[in-house]
Short mmCIF file of C-alpha atoms (C1' of nucleotides) in Angstrom, two decimals:
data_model
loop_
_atom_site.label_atom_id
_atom_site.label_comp_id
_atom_site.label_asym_id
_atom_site.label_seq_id
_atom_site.Cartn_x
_atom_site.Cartn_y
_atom_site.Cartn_z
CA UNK A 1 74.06 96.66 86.54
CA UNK A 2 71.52 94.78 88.13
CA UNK A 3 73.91 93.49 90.96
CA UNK A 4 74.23 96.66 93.38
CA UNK A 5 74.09 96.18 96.82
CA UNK A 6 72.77 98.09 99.63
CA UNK A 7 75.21 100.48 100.49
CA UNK A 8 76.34 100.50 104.18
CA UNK A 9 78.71 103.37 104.67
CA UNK A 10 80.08 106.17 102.44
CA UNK A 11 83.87 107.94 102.56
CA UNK A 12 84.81 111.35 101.36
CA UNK A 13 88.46 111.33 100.04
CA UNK A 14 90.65 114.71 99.64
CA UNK A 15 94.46 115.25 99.04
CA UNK A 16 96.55 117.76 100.20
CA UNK A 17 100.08 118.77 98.66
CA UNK A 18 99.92 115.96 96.68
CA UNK A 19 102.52 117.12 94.24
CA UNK A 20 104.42 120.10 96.24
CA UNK A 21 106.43 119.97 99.25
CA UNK A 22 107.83 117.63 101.65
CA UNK A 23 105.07 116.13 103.04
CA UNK A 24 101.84 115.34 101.34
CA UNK A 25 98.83 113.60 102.79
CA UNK A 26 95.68 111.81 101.98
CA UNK A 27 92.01 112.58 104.07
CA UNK A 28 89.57 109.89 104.37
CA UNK A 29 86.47 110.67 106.33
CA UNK A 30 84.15 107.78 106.94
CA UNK A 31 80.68 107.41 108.26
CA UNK A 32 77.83 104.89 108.56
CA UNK A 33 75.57 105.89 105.24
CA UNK A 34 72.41 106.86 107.68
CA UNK A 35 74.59 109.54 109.38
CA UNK A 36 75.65 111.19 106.18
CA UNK A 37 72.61 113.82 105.89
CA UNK A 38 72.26 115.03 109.45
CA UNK A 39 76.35 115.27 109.50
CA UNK A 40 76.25 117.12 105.84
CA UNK A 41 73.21 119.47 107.52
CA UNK A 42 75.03 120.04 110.79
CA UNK A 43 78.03 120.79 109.18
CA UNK A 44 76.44 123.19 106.60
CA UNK A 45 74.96 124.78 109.28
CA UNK A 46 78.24 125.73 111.31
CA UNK A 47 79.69 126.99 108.16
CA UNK A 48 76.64 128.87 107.79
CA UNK A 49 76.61 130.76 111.08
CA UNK A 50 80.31 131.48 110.59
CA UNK A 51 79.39 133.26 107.44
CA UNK A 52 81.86 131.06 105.20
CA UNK A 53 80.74 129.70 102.03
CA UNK A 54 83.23 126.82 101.75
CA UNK A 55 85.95 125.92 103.98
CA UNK A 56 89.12 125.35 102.31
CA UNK A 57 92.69 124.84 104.46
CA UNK A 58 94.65 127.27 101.37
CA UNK A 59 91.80 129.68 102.08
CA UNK A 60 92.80 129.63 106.38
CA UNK A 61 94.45 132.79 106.98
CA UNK A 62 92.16 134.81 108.79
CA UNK A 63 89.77 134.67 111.84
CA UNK A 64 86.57 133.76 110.26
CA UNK A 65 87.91 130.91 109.09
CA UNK A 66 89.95 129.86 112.18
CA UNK A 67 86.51 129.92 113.80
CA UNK A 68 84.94 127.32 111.49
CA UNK A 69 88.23 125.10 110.90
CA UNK A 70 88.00 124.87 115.03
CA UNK A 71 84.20 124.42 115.31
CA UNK A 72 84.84 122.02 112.90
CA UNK A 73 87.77 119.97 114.81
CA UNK A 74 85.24 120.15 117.33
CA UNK A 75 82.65 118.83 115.48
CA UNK A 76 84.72 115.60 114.30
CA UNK A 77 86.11 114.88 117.23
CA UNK A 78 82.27 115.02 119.04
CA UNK A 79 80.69 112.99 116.46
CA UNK A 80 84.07 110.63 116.34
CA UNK A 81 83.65 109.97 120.34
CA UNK A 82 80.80 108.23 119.60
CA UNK A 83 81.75 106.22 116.68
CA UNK A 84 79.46 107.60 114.36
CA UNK A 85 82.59 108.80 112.54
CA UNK A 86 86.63 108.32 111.60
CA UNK A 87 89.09 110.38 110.19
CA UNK A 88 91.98 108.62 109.09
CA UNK A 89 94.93 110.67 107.36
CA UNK A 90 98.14 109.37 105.62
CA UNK A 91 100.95 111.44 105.47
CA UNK A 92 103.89 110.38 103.69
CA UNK A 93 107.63 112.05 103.58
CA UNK A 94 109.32 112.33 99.98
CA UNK A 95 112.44 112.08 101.84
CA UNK A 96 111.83 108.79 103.01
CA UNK A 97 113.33 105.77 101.42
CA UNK A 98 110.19 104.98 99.51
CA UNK A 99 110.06 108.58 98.02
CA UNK A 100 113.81 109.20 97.55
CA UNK A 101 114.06 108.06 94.18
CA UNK A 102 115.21 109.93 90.25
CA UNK A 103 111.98 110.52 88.14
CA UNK A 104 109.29 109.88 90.68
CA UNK A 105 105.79 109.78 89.33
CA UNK A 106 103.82 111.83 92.38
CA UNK A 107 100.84 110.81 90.12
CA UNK A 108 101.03 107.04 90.41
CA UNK A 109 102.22 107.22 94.04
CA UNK A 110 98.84 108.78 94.71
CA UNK A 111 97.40 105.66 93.75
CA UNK A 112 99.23 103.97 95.63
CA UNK A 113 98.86 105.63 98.64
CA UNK A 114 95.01 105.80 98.09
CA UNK A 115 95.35 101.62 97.92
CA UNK A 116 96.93 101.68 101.34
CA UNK A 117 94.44 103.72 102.81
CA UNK A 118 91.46 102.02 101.16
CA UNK A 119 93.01 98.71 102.62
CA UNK A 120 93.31 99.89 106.82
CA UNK A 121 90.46 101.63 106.54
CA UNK A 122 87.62 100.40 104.46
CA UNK A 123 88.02 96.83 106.11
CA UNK A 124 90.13 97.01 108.58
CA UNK A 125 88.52 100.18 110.78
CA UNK A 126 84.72 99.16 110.01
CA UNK A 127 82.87 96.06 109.63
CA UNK A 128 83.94 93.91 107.16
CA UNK A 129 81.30 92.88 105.09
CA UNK A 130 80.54 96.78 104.99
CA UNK A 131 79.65 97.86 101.14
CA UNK A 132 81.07 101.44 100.20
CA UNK A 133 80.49 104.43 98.23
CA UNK A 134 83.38 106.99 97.71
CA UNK A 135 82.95 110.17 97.39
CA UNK A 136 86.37 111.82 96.06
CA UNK A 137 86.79 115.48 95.99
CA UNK A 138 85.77 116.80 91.50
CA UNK A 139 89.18 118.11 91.38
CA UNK A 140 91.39 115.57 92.22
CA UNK A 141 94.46 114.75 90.58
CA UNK A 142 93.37 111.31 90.48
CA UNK A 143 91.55 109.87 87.49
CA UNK A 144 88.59 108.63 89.14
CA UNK A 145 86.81 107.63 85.74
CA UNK A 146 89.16 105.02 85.10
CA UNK A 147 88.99 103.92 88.62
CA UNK A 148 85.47 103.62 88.27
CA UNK A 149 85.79 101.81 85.27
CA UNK A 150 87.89 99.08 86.90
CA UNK A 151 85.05 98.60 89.06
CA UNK A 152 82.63 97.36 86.27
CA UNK A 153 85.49 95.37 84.51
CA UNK A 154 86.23 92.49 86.64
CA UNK A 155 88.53 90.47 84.24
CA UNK A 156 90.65 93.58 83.48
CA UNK A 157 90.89 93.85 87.45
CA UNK A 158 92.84 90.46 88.00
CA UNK A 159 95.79 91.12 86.79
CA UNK A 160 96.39 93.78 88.85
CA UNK A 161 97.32 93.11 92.80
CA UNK A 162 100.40 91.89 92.65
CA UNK A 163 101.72 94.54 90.41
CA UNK A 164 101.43 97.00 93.27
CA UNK A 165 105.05 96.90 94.62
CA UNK A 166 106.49 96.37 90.97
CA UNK A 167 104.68 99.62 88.90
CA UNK A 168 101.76 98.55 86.52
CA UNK A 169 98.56 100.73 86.91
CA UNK A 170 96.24 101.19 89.35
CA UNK A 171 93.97 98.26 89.19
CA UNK A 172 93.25 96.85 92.05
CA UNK A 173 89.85 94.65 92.67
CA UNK A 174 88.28 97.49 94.59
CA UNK A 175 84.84 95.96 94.54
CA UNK A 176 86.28 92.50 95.98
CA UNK A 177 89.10 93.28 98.04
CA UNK A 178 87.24 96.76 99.98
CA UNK A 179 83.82 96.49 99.11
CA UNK A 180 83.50 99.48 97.45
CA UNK A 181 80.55 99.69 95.27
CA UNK A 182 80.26 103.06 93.57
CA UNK A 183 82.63 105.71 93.13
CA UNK A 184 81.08 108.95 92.54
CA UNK A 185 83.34 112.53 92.93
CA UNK A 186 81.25 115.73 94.01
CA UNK A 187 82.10 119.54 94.36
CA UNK A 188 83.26 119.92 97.59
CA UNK A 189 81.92 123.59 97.79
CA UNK A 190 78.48 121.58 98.45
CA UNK A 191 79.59 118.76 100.55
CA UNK A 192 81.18 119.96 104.30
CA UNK A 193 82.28 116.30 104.71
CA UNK A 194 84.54 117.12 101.79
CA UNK A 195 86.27 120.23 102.98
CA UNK A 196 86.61 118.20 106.58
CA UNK A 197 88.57 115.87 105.03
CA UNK A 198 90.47 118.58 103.13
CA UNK A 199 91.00 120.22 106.76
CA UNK A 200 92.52 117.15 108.03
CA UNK A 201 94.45 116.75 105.29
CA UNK A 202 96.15 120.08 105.91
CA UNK A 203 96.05 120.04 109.08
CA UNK A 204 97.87 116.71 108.98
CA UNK A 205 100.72 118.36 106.29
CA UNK A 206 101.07 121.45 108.08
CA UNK A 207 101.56 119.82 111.82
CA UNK A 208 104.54 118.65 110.09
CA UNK A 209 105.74 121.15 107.53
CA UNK A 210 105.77 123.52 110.44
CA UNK A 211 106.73 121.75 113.98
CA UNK A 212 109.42 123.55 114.63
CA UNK A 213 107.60 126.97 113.76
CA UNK A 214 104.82 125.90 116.09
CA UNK A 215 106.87 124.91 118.80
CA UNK A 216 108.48 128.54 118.92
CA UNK A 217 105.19 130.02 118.52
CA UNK A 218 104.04 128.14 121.45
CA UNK A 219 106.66 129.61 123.66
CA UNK A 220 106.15 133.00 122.61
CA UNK A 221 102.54 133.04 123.26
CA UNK A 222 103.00 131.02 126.52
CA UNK A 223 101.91 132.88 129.81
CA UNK A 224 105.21 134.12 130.59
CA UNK A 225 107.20 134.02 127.61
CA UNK A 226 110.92 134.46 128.60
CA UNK A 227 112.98 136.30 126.84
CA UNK A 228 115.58 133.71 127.22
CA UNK A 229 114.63 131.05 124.05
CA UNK A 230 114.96 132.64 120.52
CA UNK A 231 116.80 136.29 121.69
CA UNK A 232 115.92 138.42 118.43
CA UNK A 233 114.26 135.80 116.20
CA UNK A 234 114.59 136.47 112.62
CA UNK A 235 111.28 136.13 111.20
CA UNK A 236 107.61 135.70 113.10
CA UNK A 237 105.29 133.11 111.53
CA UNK A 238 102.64 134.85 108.43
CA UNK A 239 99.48 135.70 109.44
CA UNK A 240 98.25 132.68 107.87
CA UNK A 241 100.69 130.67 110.04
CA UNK A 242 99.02 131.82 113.23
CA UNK A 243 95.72 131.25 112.65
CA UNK A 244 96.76 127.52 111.73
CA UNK A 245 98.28 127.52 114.77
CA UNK A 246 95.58 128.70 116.95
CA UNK A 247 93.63 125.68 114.83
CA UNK A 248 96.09 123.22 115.42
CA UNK A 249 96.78 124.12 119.26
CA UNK A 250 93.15 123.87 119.92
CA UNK A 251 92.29 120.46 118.08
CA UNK A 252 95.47 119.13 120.41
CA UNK A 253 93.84 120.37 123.16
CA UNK A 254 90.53 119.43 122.32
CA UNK A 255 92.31 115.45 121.33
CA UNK A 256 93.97 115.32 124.78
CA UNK A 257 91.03 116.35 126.78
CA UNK A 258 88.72 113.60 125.29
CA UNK A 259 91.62 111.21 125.04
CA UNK A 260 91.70 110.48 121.23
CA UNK A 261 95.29 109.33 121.62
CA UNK A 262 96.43 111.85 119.22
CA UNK A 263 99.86 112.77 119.86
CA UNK A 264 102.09 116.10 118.26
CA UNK A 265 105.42 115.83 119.70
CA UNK A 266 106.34 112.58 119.82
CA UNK A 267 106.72 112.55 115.45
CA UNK A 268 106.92 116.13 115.31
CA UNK A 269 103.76 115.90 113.67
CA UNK A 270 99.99 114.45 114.14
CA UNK A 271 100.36 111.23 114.63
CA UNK A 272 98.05 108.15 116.48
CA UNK A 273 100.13 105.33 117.56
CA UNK A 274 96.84 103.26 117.82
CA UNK A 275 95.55 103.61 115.05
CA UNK A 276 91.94 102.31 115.81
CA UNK A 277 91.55 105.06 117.08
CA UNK A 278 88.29 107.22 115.44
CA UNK A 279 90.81 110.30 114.59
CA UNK A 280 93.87 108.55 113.10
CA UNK A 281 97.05 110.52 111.76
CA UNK A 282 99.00 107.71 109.88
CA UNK A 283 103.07 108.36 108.69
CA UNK A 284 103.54 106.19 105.93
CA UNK A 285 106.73 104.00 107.17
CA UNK A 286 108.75 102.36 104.01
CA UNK A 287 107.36 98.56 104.62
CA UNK A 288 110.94 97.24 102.91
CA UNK A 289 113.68 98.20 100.98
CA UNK A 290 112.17 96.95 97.91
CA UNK A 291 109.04 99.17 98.88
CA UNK A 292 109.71 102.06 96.27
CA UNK A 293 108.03 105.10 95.01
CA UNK A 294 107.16 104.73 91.03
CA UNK A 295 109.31 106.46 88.48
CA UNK A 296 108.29 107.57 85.18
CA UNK A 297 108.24 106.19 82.16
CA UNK A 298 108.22 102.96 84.10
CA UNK A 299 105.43 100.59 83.23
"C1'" DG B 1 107.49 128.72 72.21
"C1'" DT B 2 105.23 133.14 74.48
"C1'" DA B 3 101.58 135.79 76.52
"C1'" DA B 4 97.63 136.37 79.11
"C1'" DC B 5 94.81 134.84 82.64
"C1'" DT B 6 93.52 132.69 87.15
"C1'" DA B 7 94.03 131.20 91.71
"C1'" DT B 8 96.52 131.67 95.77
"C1'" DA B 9 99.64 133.32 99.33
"C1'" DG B 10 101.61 137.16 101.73
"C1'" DT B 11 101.47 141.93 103.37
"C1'" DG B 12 99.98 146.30 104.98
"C1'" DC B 13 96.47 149.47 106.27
"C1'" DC B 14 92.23 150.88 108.57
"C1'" DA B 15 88.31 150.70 111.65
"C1'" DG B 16 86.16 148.99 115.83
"C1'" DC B 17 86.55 147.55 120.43
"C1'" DG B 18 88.01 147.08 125.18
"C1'" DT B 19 91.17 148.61 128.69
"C1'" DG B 20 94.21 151.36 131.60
"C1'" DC C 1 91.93 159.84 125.60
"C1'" DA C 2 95.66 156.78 123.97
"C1'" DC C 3 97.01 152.41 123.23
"C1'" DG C 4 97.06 147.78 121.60
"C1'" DC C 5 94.73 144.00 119.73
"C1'" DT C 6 91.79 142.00 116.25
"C1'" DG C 7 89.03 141.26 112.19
"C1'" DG C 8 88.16 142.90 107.49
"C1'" DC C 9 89.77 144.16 103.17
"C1'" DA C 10 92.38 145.24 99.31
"C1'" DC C 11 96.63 145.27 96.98
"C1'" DT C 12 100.73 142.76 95.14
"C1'" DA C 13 103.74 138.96 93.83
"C1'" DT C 14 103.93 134.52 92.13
"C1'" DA C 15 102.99 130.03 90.24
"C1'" DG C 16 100.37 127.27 87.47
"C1'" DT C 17 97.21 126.97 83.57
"C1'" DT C 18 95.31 128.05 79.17
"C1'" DA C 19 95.21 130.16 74.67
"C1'" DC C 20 97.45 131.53 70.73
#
DNA sequence: GTAACTATAGTGCCAGCGTG
DNA sequence: CACGCTGGCACTATAGTTAC
């Protein structure tokens, strides 16, 4: 096609949990396209040093990792503080009213999920005549082909919109309604951005999964831990736990002291309550009763 | 359907280092 | 020197995937 446009700014998509436990989540990193390189070759370089190969948030459970998910957190937050940069993570609860439902097809509620976060982000968070190129993780649940595909088709695209609350498939107008211009997955072993937004996207899952966990942990590994919360407790985190701690306590730190708004304890859980904000942790919230997951076998 | 294989998470052990 | 802490590494259990 004859009719590209200049593209203005780029996104890197990853999913985390998308199928397995309570809380799954959605990473969206987002950058102005002439920033892309230099962030890719700064990023590659810290991983480098650190004497990982590829940063994964499965692979976190020792201390050369912890070192590069922090430098990383670091990294984003820096290059975030002066807009150069967003992260913006949805997390959503299965237990929720929206999720709560016989037969649910995790699949298709991806979809969905990666609408909503297409639609605050891609237009909302950035300029809005801004023309995008998506760069989804290569081993994604999501069938980015036929995504793509929608993207050429613009009669088959029609239909779609208004099917979104009622089940039909996933074919939104991305080109119209976000600008999106080119969808194009890559191996995230050679793209940092990619395994940032993956660390997010843990990050995001695990602040949650865990809360309660971390909380404790806090208090043991206070300055003067007393003896008099949690007597004998049963069980002490995994090793894998604790370095995810140690990441999680410093990018809260690391939030507060530049004043990212991010908060931990208010949702038991990342969360930004302003979500302009360049590092935004987003709980999906049920938007009505009608507002349900989709089941199976449901067209 | 089963069996084998792969990727991943959890665990324990060992070596190096700094400190009292 | 002994001790504790930490990072590195390898082994095991398990779940998910693929082949037959």
């Amino acid at each position: 096609m004859s009719r590209t446009l200049r593209v203005s700014h780029v996104g890197f998509a990853d999913e985390s949990h998308w199928n397995t436990g309570r809380f799954r989540s959605l990473g969206l990193v987002t950058t102005p396209v002439d920033c892309v390189d230099s962030l890719e070759a700064k990023l590659h370089r810290l991983l480098e040093e650190s004497g990982v190969r590829e940063f994964k948030w499965k692979k976190l459970n020792g201390a050369k990792e912890r070192f590069v998910a922090i430098k990383m957190c670091e990294f984003a937050v820096d290059v975030a503080c002066t807009g150069k940069l967003r992260v913006d993570v949805l997390v959503w609860d299965i237990q929720d009213s929206r999720h709560d439902v016989q037969g649910r097809d995790d699949l298709a509620n991806l979809q969905r999920m990666y609408y909503h976060l297409f639609r605050n982000v891609l237009r909302a968070r950035w300029p809005n005549d801004a023309i995008w190129r998506l760069h989804p993780d290569e081993h994604t649940a999501m069938n980015w082909k036929t995504v793509r595909d929608c993207l050429e088709n613009v009669s088959m695209a029609v239909q779609v919109e208004r099917s979104l609350f009622t089940g039909g498939q996933f074919r939104i107008r991305l080109r119209q309604e976000f600008g999106i211009e080119e969808i194009q997955p890559l191996p995230s072993d050679q793209h940092p951005l990619l395994q940032l937004a993956d660390l997010f996207a843990g990050l995001a899952v695990f602040s949650r999964d865990k809360y309660k966990e971390y909380q404790k942990w806090l208090r043991a590994s206070s300055p003067q831990p007393s003896m008099l919360d949690e007597p004998h407790d049963s069980i002490n985190p995994s090793r894998a736990s604790q370095e995810r701690f140690r990441v999680l306590k410093k990018f809260d730190e690391v939030c507060k002291k530049r004043r990212l708004g991010v908060s931990l304890k208010t949702k038991q859980g990342l969360w930004t309550p302003e979500p302009r904000n360049p590092i935004n942790f987003w709980l999906y919230e049920p938007q009505h009763p009608e507002d349900k997951a989709p089941q199976k076998g449901k067209k």
